mmCIF file of C-alpha atoms in Angstrom:
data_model
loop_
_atom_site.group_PDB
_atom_site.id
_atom_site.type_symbol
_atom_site.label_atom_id
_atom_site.label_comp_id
_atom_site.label_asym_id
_atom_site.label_seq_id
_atom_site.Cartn_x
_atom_site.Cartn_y
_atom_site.Cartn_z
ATOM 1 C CA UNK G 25 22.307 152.105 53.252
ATOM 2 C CA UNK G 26 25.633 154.074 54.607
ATOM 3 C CA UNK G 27 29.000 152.567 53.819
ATOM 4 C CA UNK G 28 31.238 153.463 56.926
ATOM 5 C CA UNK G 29 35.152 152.820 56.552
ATOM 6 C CA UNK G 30 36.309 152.265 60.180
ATOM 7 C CA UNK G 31 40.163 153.419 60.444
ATOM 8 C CA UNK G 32 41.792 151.544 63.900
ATOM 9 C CA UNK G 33 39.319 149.248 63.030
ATOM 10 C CA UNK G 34 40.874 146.155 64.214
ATOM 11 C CA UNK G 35 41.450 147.845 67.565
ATOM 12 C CA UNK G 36 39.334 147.359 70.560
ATOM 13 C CA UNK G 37 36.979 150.981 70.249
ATOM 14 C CA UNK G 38 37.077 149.909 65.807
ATOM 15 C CA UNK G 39 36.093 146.651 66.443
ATOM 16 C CA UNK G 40 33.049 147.028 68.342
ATOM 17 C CA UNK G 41 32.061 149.893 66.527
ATOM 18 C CA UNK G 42 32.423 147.876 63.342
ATOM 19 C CA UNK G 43 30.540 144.980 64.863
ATOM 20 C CA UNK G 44 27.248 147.795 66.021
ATOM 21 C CA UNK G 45 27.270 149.189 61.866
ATOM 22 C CA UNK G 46 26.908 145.636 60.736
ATOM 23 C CA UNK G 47 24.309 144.080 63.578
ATOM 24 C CA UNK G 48 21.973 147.034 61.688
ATOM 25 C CA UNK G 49 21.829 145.009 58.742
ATOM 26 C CA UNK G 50 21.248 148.313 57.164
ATOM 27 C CA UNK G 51 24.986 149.417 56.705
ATOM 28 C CA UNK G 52 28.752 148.645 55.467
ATOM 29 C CA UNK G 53 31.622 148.458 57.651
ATOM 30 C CA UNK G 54 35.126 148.443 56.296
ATOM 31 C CA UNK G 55 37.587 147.666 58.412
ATOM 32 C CA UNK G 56 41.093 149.907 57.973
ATOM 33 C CA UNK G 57 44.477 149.272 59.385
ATOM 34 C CA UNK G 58 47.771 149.780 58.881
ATOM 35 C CA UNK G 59 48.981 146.770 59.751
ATOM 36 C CA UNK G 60 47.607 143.208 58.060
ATOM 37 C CA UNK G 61 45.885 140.642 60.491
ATOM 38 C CA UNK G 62 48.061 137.568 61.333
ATOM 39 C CA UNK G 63 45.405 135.743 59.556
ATOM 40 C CA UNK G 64 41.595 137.386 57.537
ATOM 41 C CA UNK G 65 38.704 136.961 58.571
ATOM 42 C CA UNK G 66 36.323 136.055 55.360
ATOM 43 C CA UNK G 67 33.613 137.635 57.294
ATOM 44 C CA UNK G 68 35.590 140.709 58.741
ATOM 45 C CA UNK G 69 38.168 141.685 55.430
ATOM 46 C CA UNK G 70 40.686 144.176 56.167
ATOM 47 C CA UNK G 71 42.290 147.038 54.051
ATOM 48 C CA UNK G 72 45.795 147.678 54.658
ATOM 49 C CA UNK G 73 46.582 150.949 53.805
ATOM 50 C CA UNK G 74 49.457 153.797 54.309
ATOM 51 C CA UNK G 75 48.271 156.740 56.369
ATOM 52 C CA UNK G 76 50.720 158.860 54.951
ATOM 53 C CA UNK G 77 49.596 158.746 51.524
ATOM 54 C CA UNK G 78 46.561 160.647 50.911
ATOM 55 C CA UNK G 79 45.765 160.043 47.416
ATOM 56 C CA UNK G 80 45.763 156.000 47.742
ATOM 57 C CA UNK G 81 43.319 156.301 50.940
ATOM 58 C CA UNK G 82 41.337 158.919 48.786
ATOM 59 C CA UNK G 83 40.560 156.717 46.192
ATOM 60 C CA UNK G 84 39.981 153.502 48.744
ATOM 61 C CA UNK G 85 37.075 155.540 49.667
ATOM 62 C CA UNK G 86 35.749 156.391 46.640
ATOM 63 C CA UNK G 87 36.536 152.624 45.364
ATOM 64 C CA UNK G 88 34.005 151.786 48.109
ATOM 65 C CA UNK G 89 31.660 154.534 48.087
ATOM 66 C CA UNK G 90 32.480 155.238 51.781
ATOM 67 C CA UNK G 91 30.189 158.182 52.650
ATOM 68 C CA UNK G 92 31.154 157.981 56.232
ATOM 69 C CA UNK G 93 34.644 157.839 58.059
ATOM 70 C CA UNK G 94 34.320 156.878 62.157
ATOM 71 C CA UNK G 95 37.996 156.743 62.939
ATOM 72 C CA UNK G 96 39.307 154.904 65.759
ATOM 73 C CA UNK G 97 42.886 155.445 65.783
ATOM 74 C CA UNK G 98 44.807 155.579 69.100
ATOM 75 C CA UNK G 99 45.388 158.967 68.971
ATOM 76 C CA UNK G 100 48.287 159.942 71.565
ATOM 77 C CA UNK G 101 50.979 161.840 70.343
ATOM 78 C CA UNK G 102 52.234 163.810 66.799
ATOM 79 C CA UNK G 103 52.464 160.775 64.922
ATOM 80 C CA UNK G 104 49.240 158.974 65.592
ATOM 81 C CA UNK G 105 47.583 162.489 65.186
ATOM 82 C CA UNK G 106 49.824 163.138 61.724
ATOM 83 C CA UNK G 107 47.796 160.042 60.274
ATOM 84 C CA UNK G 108 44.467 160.583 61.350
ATOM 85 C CA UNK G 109 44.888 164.590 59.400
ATOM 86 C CA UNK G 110 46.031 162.562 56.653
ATOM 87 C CA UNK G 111 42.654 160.686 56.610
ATOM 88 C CA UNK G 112 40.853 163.855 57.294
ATOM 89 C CA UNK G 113 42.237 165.131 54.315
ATOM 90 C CA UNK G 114 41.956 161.750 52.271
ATOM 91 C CA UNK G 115 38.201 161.802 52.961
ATOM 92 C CA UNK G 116 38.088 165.952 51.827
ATOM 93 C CA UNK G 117 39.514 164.701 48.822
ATOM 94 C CA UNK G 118 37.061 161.691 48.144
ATOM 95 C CA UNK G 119 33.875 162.066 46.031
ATOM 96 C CA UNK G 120 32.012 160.099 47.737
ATOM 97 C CA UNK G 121 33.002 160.772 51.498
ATOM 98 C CA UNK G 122 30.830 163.689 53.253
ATOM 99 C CA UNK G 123 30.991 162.861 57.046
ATOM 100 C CA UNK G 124 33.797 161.809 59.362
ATOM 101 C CA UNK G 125 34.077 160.991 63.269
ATOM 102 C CA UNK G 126 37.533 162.007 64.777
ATOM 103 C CA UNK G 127 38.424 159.481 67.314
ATOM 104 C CA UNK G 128 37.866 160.952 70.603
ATOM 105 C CA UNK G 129 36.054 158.085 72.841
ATOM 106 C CA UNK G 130 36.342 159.699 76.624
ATOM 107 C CA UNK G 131 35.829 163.172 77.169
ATOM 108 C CA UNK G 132 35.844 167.019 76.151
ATOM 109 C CA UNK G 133 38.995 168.849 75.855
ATOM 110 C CA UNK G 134 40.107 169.828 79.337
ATOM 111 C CA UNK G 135 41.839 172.897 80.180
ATOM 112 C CA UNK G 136 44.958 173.825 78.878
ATOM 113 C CA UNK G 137 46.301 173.225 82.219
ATOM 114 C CA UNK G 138 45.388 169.457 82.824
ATOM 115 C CA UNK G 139 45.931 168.435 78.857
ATOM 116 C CA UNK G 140 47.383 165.368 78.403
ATOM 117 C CA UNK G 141 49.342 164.999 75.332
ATOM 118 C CA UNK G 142 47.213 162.776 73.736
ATOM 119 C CA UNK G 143 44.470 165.348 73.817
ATOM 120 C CA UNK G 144 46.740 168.447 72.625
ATOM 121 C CA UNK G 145 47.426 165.855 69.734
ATOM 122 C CA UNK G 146 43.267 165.460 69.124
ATOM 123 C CA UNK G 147 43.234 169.289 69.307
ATOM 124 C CA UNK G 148 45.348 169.521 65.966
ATOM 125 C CA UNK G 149 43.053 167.098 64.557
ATOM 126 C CA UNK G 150 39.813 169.106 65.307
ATOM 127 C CA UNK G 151 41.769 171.844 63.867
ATOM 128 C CA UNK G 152 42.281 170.275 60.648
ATOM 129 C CA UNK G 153 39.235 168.950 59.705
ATOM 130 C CA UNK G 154 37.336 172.435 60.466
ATOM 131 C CA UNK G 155 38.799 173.695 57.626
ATOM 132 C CA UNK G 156 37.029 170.845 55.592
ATOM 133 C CA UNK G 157 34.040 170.892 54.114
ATOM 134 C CA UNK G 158 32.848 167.456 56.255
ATOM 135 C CA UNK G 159 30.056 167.191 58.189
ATOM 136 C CA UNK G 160 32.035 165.865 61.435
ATOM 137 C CA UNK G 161 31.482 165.006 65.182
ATOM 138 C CA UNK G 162 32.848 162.993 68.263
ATOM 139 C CA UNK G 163 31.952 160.969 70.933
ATOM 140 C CA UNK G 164 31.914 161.593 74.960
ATOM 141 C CA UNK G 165 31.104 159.006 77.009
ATOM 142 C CA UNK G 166 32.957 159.543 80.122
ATOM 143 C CA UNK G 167 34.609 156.181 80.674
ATOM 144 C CA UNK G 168 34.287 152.492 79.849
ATOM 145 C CA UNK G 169 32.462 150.183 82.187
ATOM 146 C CA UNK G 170 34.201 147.277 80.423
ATOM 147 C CA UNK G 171 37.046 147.197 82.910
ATOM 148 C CA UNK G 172 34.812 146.624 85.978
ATOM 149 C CA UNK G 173 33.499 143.255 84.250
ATOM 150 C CA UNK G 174 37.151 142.014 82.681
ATOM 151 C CA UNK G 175 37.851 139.233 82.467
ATOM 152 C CA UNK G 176 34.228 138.086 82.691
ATOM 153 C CA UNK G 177 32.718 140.249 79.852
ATOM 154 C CA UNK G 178 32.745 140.285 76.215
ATOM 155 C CA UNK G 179 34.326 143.086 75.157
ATOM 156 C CA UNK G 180 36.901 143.945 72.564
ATOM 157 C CA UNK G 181 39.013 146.268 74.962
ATOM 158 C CA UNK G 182 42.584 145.980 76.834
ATOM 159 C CA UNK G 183 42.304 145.878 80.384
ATOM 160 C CA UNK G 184 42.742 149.311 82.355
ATOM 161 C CA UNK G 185 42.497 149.444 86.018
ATOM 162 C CA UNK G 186 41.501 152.711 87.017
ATOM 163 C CA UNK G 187 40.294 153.464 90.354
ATOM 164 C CA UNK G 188 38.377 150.068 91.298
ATOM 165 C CA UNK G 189 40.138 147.006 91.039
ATOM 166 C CA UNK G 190 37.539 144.410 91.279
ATOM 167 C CA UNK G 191 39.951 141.236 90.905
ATOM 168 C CA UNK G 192 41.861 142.509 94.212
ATOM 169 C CA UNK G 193 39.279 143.829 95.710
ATOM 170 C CA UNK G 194 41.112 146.867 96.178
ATOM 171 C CA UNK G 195 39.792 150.991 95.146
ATOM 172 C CA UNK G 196 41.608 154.425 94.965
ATOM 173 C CA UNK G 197 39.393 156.731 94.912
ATOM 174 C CA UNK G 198 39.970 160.345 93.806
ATOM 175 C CA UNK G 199 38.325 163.397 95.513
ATOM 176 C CA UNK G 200 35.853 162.602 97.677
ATOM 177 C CA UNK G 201 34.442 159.927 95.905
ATOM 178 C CA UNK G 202 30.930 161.397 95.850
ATOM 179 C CA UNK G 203 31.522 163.571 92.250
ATOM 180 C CA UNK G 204 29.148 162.203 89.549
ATOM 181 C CA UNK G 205 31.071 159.759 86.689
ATOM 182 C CA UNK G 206 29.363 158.616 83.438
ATOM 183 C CA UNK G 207 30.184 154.799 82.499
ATOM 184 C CA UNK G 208 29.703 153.570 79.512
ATOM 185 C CA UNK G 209 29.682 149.865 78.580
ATOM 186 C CA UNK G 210 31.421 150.084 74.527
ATOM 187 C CA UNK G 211 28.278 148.070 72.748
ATOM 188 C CA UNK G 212 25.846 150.503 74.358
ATOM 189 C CA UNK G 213 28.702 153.136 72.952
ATOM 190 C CA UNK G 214 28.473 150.563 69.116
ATOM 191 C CA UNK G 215 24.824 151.009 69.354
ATOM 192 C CA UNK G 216 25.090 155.017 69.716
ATOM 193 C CA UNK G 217 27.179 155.577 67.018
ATOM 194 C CA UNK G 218 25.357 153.065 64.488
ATOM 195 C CA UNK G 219 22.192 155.164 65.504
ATOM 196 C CA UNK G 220 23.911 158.248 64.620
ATOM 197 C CA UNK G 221 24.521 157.107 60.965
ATOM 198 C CA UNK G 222 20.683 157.738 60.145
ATOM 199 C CA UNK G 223 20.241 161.116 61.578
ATOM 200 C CA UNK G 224 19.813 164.045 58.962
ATOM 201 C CA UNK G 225 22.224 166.691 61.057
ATOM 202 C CA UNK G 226 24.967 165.704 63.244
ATOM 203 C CA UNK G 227 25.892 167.767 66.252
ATOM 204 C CA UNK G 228 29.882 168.840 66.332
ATOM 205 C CA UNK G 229 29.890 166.406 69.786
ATOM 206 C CA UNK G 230 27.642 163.412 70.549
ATOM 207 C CA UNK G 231 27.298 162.575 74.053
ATOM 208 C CA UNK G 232 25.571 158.862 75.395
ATOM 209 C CA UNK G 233 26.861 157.101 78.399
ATOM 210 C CA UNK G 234 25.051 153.459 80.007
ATOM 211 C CA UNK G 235 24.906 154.642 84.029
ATOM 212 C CA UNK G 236 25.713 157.851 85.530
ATOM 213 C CA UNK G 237 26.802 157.052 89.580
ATOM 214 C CA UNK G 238 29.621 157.984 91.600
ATOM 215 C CA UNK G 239 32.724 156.252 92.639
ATOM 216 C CA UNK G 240 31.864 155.355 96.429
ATOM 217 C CA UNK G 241 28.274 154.243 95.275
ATOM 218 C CA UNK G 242 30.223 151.559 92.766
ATOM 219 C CA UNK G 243 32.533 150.353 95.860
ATOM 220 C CA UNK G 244 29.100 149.895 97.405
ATOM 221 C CA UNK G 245 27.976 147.990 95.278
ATOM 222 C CA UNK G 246 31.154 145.559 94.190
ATOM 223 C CA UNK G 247 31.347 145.346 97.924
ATOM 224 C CA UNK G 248 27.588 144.061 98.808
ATOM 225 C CA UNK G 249 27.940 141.667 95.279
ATOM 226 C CA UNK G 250 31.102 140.085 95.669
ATOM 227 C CA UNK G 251 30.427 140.000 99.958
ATOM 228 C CA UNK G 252 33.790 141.176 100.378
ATOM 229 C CA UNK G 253 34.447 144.260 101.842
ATOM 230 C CA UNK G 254 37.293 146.579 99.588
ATOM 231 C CA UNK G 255 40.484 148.271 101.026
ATOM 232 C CA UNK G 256 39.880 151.456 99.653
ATOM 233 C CA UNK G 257 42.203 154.999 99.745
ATOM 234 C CA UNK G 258 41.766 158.352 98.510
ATOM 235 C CA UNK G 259 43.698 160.558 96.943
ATOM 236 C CA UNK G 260 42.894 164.518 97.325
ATOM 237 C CA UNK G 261 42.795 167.345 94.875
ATOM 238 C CA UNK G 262 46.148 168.415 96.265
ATOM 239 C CA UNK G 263 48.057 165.259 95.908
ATOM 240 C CA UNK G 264 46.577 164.540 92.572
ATOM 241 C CA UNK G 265 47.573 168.205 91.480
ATOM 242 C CA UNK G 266 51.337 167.154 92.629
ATOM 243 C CA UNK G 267 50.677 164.472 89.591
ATOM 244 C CA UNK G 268 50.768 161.839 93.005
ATOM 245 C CA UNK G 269 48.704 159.124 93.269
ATOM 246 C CA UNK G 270 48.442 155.920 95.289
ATOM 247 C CA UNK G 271 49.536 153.118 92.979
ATOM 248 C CA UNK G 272 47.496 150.019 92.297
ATOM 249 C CA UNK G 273 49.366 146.455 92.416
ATOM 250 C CA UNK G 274 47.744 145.954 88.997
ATOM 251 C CA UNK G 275 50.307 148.565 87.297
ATOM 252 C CA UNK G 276 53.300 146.290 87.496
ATOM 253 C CA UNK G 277 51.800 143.205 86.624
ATOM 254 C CA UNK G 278 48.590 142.969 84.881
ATOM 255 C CA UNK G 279 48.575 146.987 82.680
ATOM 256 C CA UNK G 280 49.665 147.186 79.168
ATOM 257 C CA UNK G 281 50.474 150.570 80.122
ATOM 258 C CA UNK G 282 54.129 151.267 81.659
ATOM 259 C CA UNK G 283 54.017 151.184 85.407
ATOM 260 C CA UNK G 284 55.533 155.108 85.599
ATOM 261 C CA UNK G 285 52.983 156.005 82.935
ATOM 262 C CA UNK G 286 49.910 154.600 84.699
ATOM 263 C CA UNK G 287 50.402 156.697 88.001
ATOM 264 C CA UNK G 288 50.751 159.608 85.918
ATOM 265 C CA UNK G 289 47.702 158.604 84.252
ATOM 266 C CA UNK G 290 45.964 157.856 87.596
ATOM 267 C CA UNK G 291 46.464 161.169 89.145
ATOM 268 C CA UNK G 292 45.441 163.634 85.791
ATOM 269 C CA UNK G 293 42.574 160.811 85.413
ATOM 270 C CA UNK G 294 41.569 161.711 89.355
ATOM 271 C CA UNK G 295 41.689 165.207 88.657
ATOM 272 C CA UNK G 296 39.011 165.001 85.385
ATOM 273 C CA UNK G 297 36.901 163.307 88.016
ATOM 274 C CA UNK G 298 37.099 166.265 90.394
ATOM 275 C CA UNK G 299 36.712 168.869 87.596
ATOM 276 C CA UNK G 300 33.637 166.646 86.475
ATOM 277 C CA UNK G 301 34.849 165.713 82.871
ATOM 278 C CA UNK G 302 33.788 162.571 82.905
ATOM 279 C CA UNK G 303 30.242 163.252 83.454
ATOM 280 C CA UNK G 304 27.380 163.044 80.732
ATOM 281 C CA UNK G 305 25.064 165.906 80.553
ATOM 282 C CA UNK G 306 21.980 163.898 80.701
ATOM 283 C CA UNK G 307 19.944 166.415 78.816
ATOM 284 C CA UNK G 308 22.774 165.913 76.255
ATOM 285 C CA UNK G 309 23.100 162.548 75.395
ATOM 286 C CA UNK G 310 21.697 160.545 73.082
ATOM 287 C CA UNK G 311 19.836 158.341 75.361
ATOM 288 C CA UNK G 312 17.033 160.727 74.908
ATOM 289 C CA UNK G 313 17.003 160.803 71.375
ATOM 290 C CA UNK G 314 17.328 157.056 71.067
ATOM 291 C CA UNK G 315 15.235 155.650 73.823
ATOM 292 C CA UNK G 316 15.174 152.242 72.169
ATOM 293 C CA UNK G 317 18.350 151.288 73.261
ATOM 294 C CA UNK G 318 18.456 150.208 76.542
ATOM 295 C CA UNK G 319 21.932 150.606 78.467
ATOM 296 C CA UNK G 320 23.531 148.181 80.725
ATOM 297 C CA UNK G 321 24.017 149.003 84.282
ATOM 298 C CA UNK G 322 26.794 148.970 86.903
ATOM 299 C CA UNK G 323 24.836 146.478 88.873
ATOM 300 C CA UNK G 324 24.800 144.460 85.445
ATOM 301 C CA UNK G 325 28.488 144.414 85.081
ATOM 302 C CA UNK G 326 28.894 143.966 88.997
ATOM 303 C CA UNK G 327 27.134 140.540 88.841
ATOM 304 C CA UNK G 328 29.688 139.217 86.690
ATOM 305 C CA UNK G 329 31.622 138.942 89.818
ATOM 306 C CA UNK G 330 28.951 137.416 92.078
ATOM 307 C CA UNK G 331 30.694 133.860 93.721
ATOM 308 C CA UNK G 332 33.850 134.712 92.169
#
């Protein structure tokens, strides 16, 4: 038995990953925020703590004999990545606490030249806890395949519309729409991570993903499952290199994300399509290791949407 302390955990990537450790019946799962719940769960207990103070989240761990930290704090700028370091260096500190997950969740670093902020911010992260002595790791899995099923699957995620916008019927495609993308339902990703807990070596990057396809191929599909043909556009390397791209209705009324900030999400997402970031190495991933756990498919999620 592993006791796991889940930081972000009452987020949408913490929750289900807190729900996969304790559907093992093997494991712990403690639940860390920095902010208190409007109301506990009994079942589901959360530790409030203060990132900045490294001592107090050092002896949390030890207080619970955490031996593994999977962090899933929203990392996206200094601040977010200032208190994930400060965990890294609470769990250093911590007798009992020998491995740690950085949150990561998508994709490998890109190059310097198409880094988002958000992933310069991981980069200081990765930096820091090399110079531990933690066994550590992250996750790629491409991107989520929750969003194609929303509102009609269970899932623990916000809604992001990113190039297929199956409530509109509407898809921008970037590139030619024929490069390779790994989706990744986030309980097949739960299920991954749980696994990982009882392997004796961890690799410095786990890879797993549910369906590896291609953009057109899922416009295809939503089109021949929903019967309704899609008004689809693309948007080439060179517009999506001007930071340009064609803007979905969705960004001004359904995204969580600023309107501005979603195009400008859109086109550097495009271009990690093009460069192929967001594929799976198949003879990477975990779904080798772990044949047991059987993914969910596009077609899967699709159906959702059949008669609707």
């Amino acid at each position: 038995m592993v006791t796991v302390a889940v930081p972000g955990g009452t987020g949408g990537v913490g929750r289900t990953i807190v729900d996969a450790v304790r559907q093992t019946r093997k494991h712990i799962a403690i639940t860390i925020s920095r902010k208190a719940p409007q109301t506990q769960d009994p079942t589901n207990p959360v530790l409030v703590v203060d990132y900045n103070d490294v001592d107090a989240l050092a002896k949390i761990f030890e207080q619970n004999n955490v031996e593994v930290v999977i962090s899933a704090i929203f990392i996206f700028d200094d601040t977010s990545s200032a208190s994930e370091i400060n965990v890294v260096r609470a769990a250093e500190k911590s007798k009992t606490t020998k491995r740690f997950i950085i949150s990561n969740w998508g994709i490998p670093t890109p190059p310097e030249e198409l880094q988002l902020s958000m992933q310069k911010a991981r980069l200081e992260v990765m930096n820091e806890i090399s110079k531990t002595t933690l066994e550590w790791s992250q996750f790629y899995n491409g991107f989520f395949l929750d969003y194609y099923g929303m509102p009609h699957i269970q899932s623990h995620l916000n809604p992001v519309n990113f190039v297929v916008d199956m409530a509109r019927k509407i898809a921008v495609i970037p590139g030619t729409g024929d490069e390779p993308v790994s989706l990744t339902y986030s309980r097949d990703l739960g299920s991954f991570v749980a696994a990982t807990l009882d392997l004796p070596k961890w690799d410095e990057a786990f890879w797993a993903y549910s369906e590896t396809t291609t953009w057109n191929e899922v416009v295809k599909r939503a089109e021949k499952t929903t019967g309704t043909q899609f008004k689809v556009t693309y948007d080439s390397t060179e517009k999506l290199m001007k930071g340009e791209s064609t803007e979905m209705p969705s960004y001004a009324t359904d995204s969580y994300i600023p309107r501005e900030t979603s195009r400008i999400l859109q086109a550097r997402f495009g271009l990690f399509v093009v460069h192929g970031l967001f594929t799976v190495p198949e003879e990477k991933a975990l779904n080798r290791k772990f044949p047991e756990i059987k993914t969910t498919t596009v077609q899967e999620i699709l159906d959702l949407w059949k008669s609707k």
